[in-house]
CSV table of C-alpha atoms in Angstrom, one decimal:
chain,number,residue,atom,x,y,z
A,1,MET,CA,-12.2,9.1,-22.1
A,2,ARG,CA,-8.8,7.8,-20.9
A,3,GLN,CA,-6.9,5.9,-23.6
A,4,GLN,CA,-3.7,4.8,-21.8
A,5,PRO,CA,-3.8,1.9,-19.4
A,6,LEU,CA,-3.6,3.0,-15.7
A,7,VAL,CA,-1.7,1.0,-13.2
A,8,VAL,CA,-1.4,1.7,-9.4
A,9,VAL,CA,1.9,0.2,-8.0
A,10,LYS,CA,2.5,-0.3,-4.3
A,11,CYS,CA,6.2,-0.5,-3.5
A,12,GLY,CA,6.5,-2.4,-0.3
A,13,GLY,CA,8.5,-1.1,2.6
A,14,ASN,CA,10.4,-4.3,3.1
A,15,ALA,CA,14.1,-3.8,2.9
A,16,ASP,CA,14.3,-6.7,0.3
A,17,VAL,CA,12.3,-4.8,-2.3
A,18,ASP,CA,14.6,-3.4,-4.9
A,19,ALA,CA,13.5,0.3,-5.1
A,20,GLU,CA,15.9,1.0,-8.0
A,21,ALA,CA,14.5,-1.8,-10.1
A,22,VAL,CA,11.0,-0.6,-9.3
A,23,CYS,CA,11.8,3.0,-10.3
A,24,GLY,CA,13.6,1.9,-13.5
A,25,ASP,CA,10.7,-0.3,-14.5
A,26,VAL,CA,8.1,2.4,-13.7
A,27,ALA,CA,10.0,4.9,-15.9
A,28,GLY,CA,10.1,2.5,-18.8
A,29,LEU,CA,6.4,1.8,-18.6
A,30,ILE,CA,5.6,5.5,-18.5
A,31,ARG,CA,7.7,6.0,-21.6
A,32,SER,CA,5.7,3.3,-23.3
A,33,GLY,CA,2.4,5.2,-22.5
A,34,VAL,CA,1.2,3.6,-19.3
A,35,GLU,CA,-0.1,5.9,-16.6
A,36,ILE,CA,1.1,5.0,-13.2
A,37,VAL,CA,0.5,6.1,-9.6
A,38,LEU,CA,3.3,4.9,-7.2
A,39,VAL,CA,2.3,4.2,-3.6
A,40,HIS,CA,4.9,3.3,-1.0
A,41,GLY,CA,5.3,2.2,2.5
A,42,GLY,CA,8.5,2.2,4.5
A,43,SER,CA,8.5,-0.3,7.3
A,44,ALA,CA,12.3,-0.9,7.3
A,45,GLU,CA,13.1,2.8,7.4
A,46,ILE,CA,10.4,3.4,10.1
A,47,GLU,CA,12.0,0.7,12.3
A,48,ARG,CA,15.5,2.0,11.6
A,49,LEU,CA,14.6,5.6,12.5
A,50,ALA,CA,12.6,4.5,15.5
A,51,THR,CA,15.6,2.6,16.9
A,52,GLU,CA,17.9,5.6,16.2
A,53,LEU,CA,15.4,7.9,18.1
A,54,ASP,CA,14.7,5.4,20.8
A,55,VAL,CA,11.0,5.2,20.1
A,56,PRO,CA,9.6,1.8,21.0
A,57,GLN,CA,7.7,0.0,18.3
A,58,ARG,CA,4.7,-2.2,19.0
A,59,THR,CA,2.5,-4.3,16.7
A,60,HIS,CA,-1.2,-5.1,17.2
A,61,THR,CA,-2.5,-8.5,16.0
A,62,SER,CA,-6.2,-8.6,15.5
A,63,PRO,CA,-8.2,-11.8,16.4
A,64,ASP,CA,-8.2,-12.8,12.8
A,65,GLY,CA,-4.4,-12.6,12.6
A,66,VAL,CA,-3.9,-9.3,10.8
A,67,SER,CA,-0.9,-7.4,12.1
A,68,THR,CA,-0.8,-3.6,12.2
A,69,ARG,CA,1.5,-1.0,13.6
A,70,ARG,CA,0.6,0.5,17.0
A,71,THR,CA,0.6,4.2,16.4
A,72,ASP,CA,1.1,6.6,19.3
A,73,GLU,CA,2.1,10.3,18.9
A,74,ARG,CA,5.8,9.6,18.8
A,75,THR,CA,5.4,6.7,16.4
A,76,LEU,CA,3.3,8.9,14.1
A,77,GLU,CA,6.1,11.5,14.1
A,78,VAL,CA,8.7,8.8,13.2
A,79,LEU,CA,6.4,7.4,10.5
A,80,THR,CA,6.0,10.8,8.9
A,81,LEU,CA,9.7,11.6,9.1
A,82,ALA,CA,10.6,8.2,7.6
A,83,LEU,CA,8.1,8.3,4.8
A,84,ALA,CA,8.0,12.0,3.8
A,85,GLY,CA,11.6,12.8,4.8
A,86,SER,CA,13.5,9.7,3.7
A,87,VAL,CA,11.8,7.0,1.6
A,88,LYS,CA,9.8,9.4,-0.6
A,89,PRO,CA,12.7,11.8,-1.5
A,90,LYS,CA,14.9,8.8,-2.4
A,91,LEU,CA,12.2,7.4,-4.7
A,92,VAL,CA,11.7,10.8,-6.3
A,93,ARG,CA,15.4,11.2,-6.9
A,94,ARG,CA,15.7,7.7,-8.4
A,95,LEU,CA,12.8,8.5,-10.7
A,96,ALA,CA,14.4,11.8,-11.7
A,97,ARG,CA,17.5,10.0,-12.8
A,98,HIS,CA,15.3,7.9,-15.1
A,99,GLY,CA,13.8,11.1,-16.6
A,100,VAL,CA,10.5,10.9,-14.7
A,101,ARG,CA,8.9,14.0,-13.2
A,102,ALA,CA,7.6,12.7,-9.9
A,103,VAL,CA,5.6,14.6,-7.3
A,104,GLY,CA,6.0,13.3,-3.8
A,105,MET,CA,2.9,13.6,-1.6
A,106,THR,CA,1.5,12.3,1.7
A,107,GLY,CA,-2.2,12.0,2.3
A,108,LEU,CA,-2.0,15.4,4.0
A,109,ASP,CA,-1.0,17.3,0.9
A,110,GLY,CA,-4.0,18.7,-1.0
A,111,LEU,CA,-6.3,16.7,1.4
A,112,LEU,CA,-5.3,13.7,-0.8
A,113,LEU,CA,-6.3,11.0,1.6
A,114,ARG,CA,-9.2,11.5,4.0
A,115,ALA,CA,-9.7,9.2,7.0
A,116,ARG,CA,-11.5,8.9,10.3
A,117,ARG,CA,-9.9,7.7,13.5
A,118,LYS,CA,-10.6,4.2,14.7
A,119,ARG,CA,-12.2,4.8,18.1
A,120,ALA,CA,-11.4,1.3,19.3
A,121,GLN,CA,-9.4,-1.6,17.8
A,122,ARG,CA,-9.5,-5.2,18.9
A,123,ALA,CA,-6.1,-6.8,19.5
A,124,VAL,CA,-4.9,-10.0,21.1
A,125,VAL,CA,-2.7,-9.3,24.1
A,126,ASP,CA,-1.3,-12.2,26.2
A,127,GLY,CA,-3.9,-14.5,24.7
A,128,ARG,CA,-6.8,-12.1,25.5
A,129,THR,CA,-8.8,-9.9,23.1
A,130,VAL,CA,-8.8,-6.3,24.4
A,131,LEU,CA,-10.0,-3.0,23.0
A,132,VAL,CA,-7.2,-0.4,22.3
A,133,ARG,CA,-8.5,3.2,22.2
A,134,ASP,CA,-5.3,5.3,22.0
A,135,ASN,CA,-4.1,4.3,18.6
A,136,LEU,CA,-3.6,7.1,16.0
A,137,SER,CA,-4.6,5.0,13.1
A,138,GLY,CA,-7.5,5.5,10.8
A,139,ILE,CA,-9.9,4.1,8.3
A,140,LEU,CA,-9.6,5.6,4.8
A,141,GLU,CA,-12.8,7.3,3.7
A,142,SER,CA,-12.0,9.1,0.4
A,143,VAL,CA,-9.3,9.9,-2.1
A,144,ASN,CA,-8.9,13.2,-3.9
A,145,ASP,CA,-8.9,11.6,-7.3
A,146,GLU,CA,-9.3,15.0,-9.1
A,147,LEU,CA,-5.8,16.0,-7.7
A,148,LEU,CA,-4.3,12.8,-8.9
A,149,ARG,CA,-6.0,13.0,-12.3
A,150,ASP,CA,-4.7,16.6,-12.7
A,151,LEU,CA,-1.1,15.4,-12.0
A,152,LEU,CA,-1.4,12.5,-14.5
A,153,ASP,CA,-2.9,14.8,-17.1
A,154,ARG,CA,0.2,17.0,-16.7
A,155,ARG,CA,2.4,13.9,-17.3
A,156,LEU,CA,3.6,13.9,-13.7
A,157,LEU,CA,3.9,10.8,-11.5
A,158,PRO,CA,2.3,10.9,-8.1
A,159,VAL,CA,4.3,9.2,-5.4
A,160,VAL,CA,2.0,8.7,-2.5
A,161,SER,CA,2.2,7.5,1.1
A,162,PRO,CA,0.5,7.8,4.5
A,163,PRO,CA,-0.3,9.5,6.7
A,164,ALA,CA,-3.9,10.6,5.9
A,165,ILE,CA,-5.9,13.5,7.3
A,166,THR,CA,-9.2,13.9,9.1
A,167,ASP,CA,-11.9,16.5,8.7
A,168,THR,CA,-10.5,18.3,11.8
A,169,GLY,CA,-6.9,18.3,10.5
A,170,GLU,CA,-5.6,15.4,12.6
A,171,ALA,CA,-2.9,13.2,10.9
A,172,LEU,CA,-3.6,9.4,11.1
A,173,ASN,CA,-1.6,6.4,10.1
A,174,VAL,CA,-3.4,4.3,7.4
A,175,ASP,CA,-2.2,1.1,5.7
A,176,ALA,CA,-0.3,1.7,2.5
A,177,ASP,CA,-1.7,-1.4,0.8
A,178,ARG,CA,-5.2,-0.2,1.4
A,179,VAL,CA,-4.2,3.3,0.2
A,180,ALA,CA,-3.1,1.8,-3.0
A,181,ALA,CA,-6.4,-0.1,-3.4
A,182,ALA,CA,-8.5,3.0,-2.6
A,183,ILE,CA,-6.5,5.0,-5.2
A,184,ALA,CA,-6.9,2.2,-7.8
A,185,VAL,CA,-10.7,2.2,-7.2
A,186,ALA,CA,-11.0,6.0,-7.3
A,187,LEU,CA,-9.1,6.3,-10.6
A,188,ARG,CA,-10.7,3.3,-12.1
A,189,ALA,CA,-7.3,1.7,-12.6
A,190,ASP,CA,-6.9,-1.3,-14.9
A,191,THR,CA,-4.5,-3.0,-12.5
A,192,LEU,CA,-3.3,-2.9,-9.0
A,193,VAL,CA,0.2,-4.3,-8.4
A,194,LEU,CA,1.3,-5.0,-4.8
A,195,LEU,CA,5.1,-5.6,-4.8
A,196,THR,CA,6.6,-7.4,-1.8
A,197,GLY,CA,9.6,-9.3,-0.6
A,198,ALA,CA,8.3,-12.7,-1.7
A,199,PRO,CA,7.4,-14.3,-5.0
A,200,GLY,CA,3.7,-13.7,-4.5
A,201,VAL,CA,1.1,-15.1,-2.1
A,202,GLN,CA,2.4,-18.3,-0.5
A,203,ALA,CA,0.4,-21.1,1.1
A,204,ASP,CA,3.4,-21.5,3.4
A,205,PRO,CA,5.0,-18.1,4.1
A,206,ASP,CA,8.3,-19.8,4.8
A,207,ASP,CA,8.4,-21.8,1.5
A,208,ASP,CA,8.7,-19.9,-1.8
A,209,SER,CA,7.8,-23.1,-3.7
A,210,THR,CA,4.2,-22.8,-2.3
A,211,MET,CA,3.5,-19.6,-4.2
A,212,LEU,CA,0.0,-19.6,-5.7
A,213,SER,CA,-0.6,-18.5,-9.3
A,214,VAL,CA,-4.2,-17.6,-8.3
A,215,CYS,CA,-5.5,-16.8,-4.9
A,216,GLU,CA,-9.2,-16.6,-4.2
A,217,VAL,CA,-10.5,-14.3,-1.5
A,218,SER,CA,-13.9,-14.1,0.1
A,219,PRO,CA,-15.9,-10.9,-0.4
A,220,ASP,CA,-16.0,-10.5,3.4
A,221,GLY,CA,-14.7,-11.9,6.6
A,222,SER,CA,-11.1,-12.8,7.6
A,223,PRO,CA,-8.3,-13.7,5.3
A,224,ALA,CA,-7.3,-17.3,5.0
A,225,SER,CA,-5.7,-18.6,8.2
A,226,TRP,CA,-2.3,-19.2,6.5
A,227,ALA,CA,-2.1,-15.6,5.5
A,228,ARG,CA,-0.2,-13.8,8.2
A,229,GLY,CA,1.0,-10.3,9.0
A,230,GLY,CA,1.5,-8.0,6.1
A,231,MET,CA,0.3,-10.6,3.5
A,232,ALA,CA,-3.0,-10.8,5.2
A,233,MET,CA,-3.4,-7.0,4.9
A,234,LYS,CA,-2.4,-7.3,1.2
A,235,LEU,CA,-5.2,-9.7,0.6
A,236,ILE,CA,-7.7,-7.4,2.4
A,237,ALA,CA,-6.5,-4.5,0.1
A,238,ALA,CA,-6.8,-6.8,-3.0
A,239,ARG,CA,-10.3,-7.6,-2.0
A,240,GLU,CA,-11.3,-4.0,-1.6
A,241,ALA,CA,-9.8,-3.2,-5.0
A,242,LEU,CA,-11.7,-6.0,-6.7
A,243,LEU,CA,-15.0,-5.2,-5.0
A,244,GLY,CA,-14.4,-1.6,-6.1
A,245,GLY,CA,-14.2,-2.6,-9.8
A,246,VAL,CA,-10.4,-2.9,-10.4
A,247,ALA,CA,-10.1,-5.6,-13.1
A,248,GLN,CA,-6.8,-7.1,-12.0
A,249,VAL,CA,-4.8,-7.3,-8.8
A,250,MET,CA,-1.4,-8.9,-8.7
A,251,VAL,CA,0.9,-9.6,-5.7
A,252,ALA,CA,4.4,-10.0,-7.1
A,253,ASP,CA,8.1,-10.1,-6.3
A,254,GLY,CA,9.6,-6.7,-5.7
A,255,ARG,CA,13.1,-8.2,-5.5
A,256,ARG,CA,13.4,-9.0,-9.2
A,257,SER,CA,14.4,-7.0,-12.2
A,258,GLU,CA,11.4,-5.4,-14.1
A,259,PRO,CA,9.1,-6.3,-11.2
A,260,VAL,CA,6.1,-4.3,-12.5
A,261,ARG,CA,6.3,-5.7,-16.1
A,262,ARG,CA,6.7,-9.2,-14.6
A,263,ALA,CA,3.5,-8.6,-12.5
A,264,LEU,CA,1.6,-7.3,-15.6
A,265,ALA,CA,2.7,-10.5,-17.4
A,266,SER,CA,1.1,-12.6,-14.6
A,267,ARG,CA,4.4,-13.5,-13.0
A,268,GLY,CA,3.2,-13.6,-9.4
A,269,THR,CA,-0.1,-14.2,-7.8
A,270,ARG,CA,-3.3,-13.0,-9.3
A,271,VAL,CA,-5.9,-12.3,-6.6
A,272,VAL,CA,-9.5,-13.0,-7.6
A,273,LEU,CA,-12.9,-12.9,-5.8
A,274,ARG,CA,-14.6,-16.2,-5.2
A,275,PRO,CA,-17.0,-16.9,-8.1
A,276,HIS,CA,-20.2,-16.0,-6.2
A,277,ALA,CA,-18.8,-12.5,-5.3
A,278,ALA,CA,-20.2,-9.9,-7.6
A,279,ARG,CA,-17.9,-7.0,-8.4
A,280,ALA,CA,-19.2,-3.5,-8.1
A,281,ALA,CA,-20.1,-1.7,-11.3
């Protein structure tokens, strides 16, 4: 039986998130006996590289207000280059400087993240809801938890990002927040920490003073109307983790020193299910 606490940390791709502070904090927690899996995105680097390579970027907004990246073949190539070739190596090098033996992986490696392609996706375009069918994004179906558990047992830190892989070997973009939630569920993690470029979940996204200490989410349906863009997706990921049995989910400020410790000390927003929502055993 596992003795150490296990925490899944999602390091946001927002340029404001202090990756050095995250890595230093993760290293200190590992030395104190906490097991950690680090999941990362890389939106800022994806956008920088796409601009450099002249690959247009488009965003889909679903009817309930959740924004996701439109992923065609060129964008998928840019995403893979940015995450696997830039963001991840930088994180691994930072961790190494803190004495952490990190193993960088995408969902393709060791069939870590299995997904199926979305055949159609609803999006609002010019005020009309349309079906988009040429999007190389997927729905995460399974996590190779045995592979992650083996790495943790060897005192290695998995550093994980999209893309995921299908049964036929096709690479697909999947949301990194939902990847972190799925990994937390698969490993029966004690806590999922979602670090972002804001103090936590805010009732008004433009006003830091409106941060919620606790945010209730419904067991199904759309996120609250005030949750926009990436924060809406974080709340969806938080809900999936809670329904899957993860005891605690925190959305916290990735711009501060010791951001993970602060989150574990409830400095941020704790996301909880509404009281009538039963958690899976």
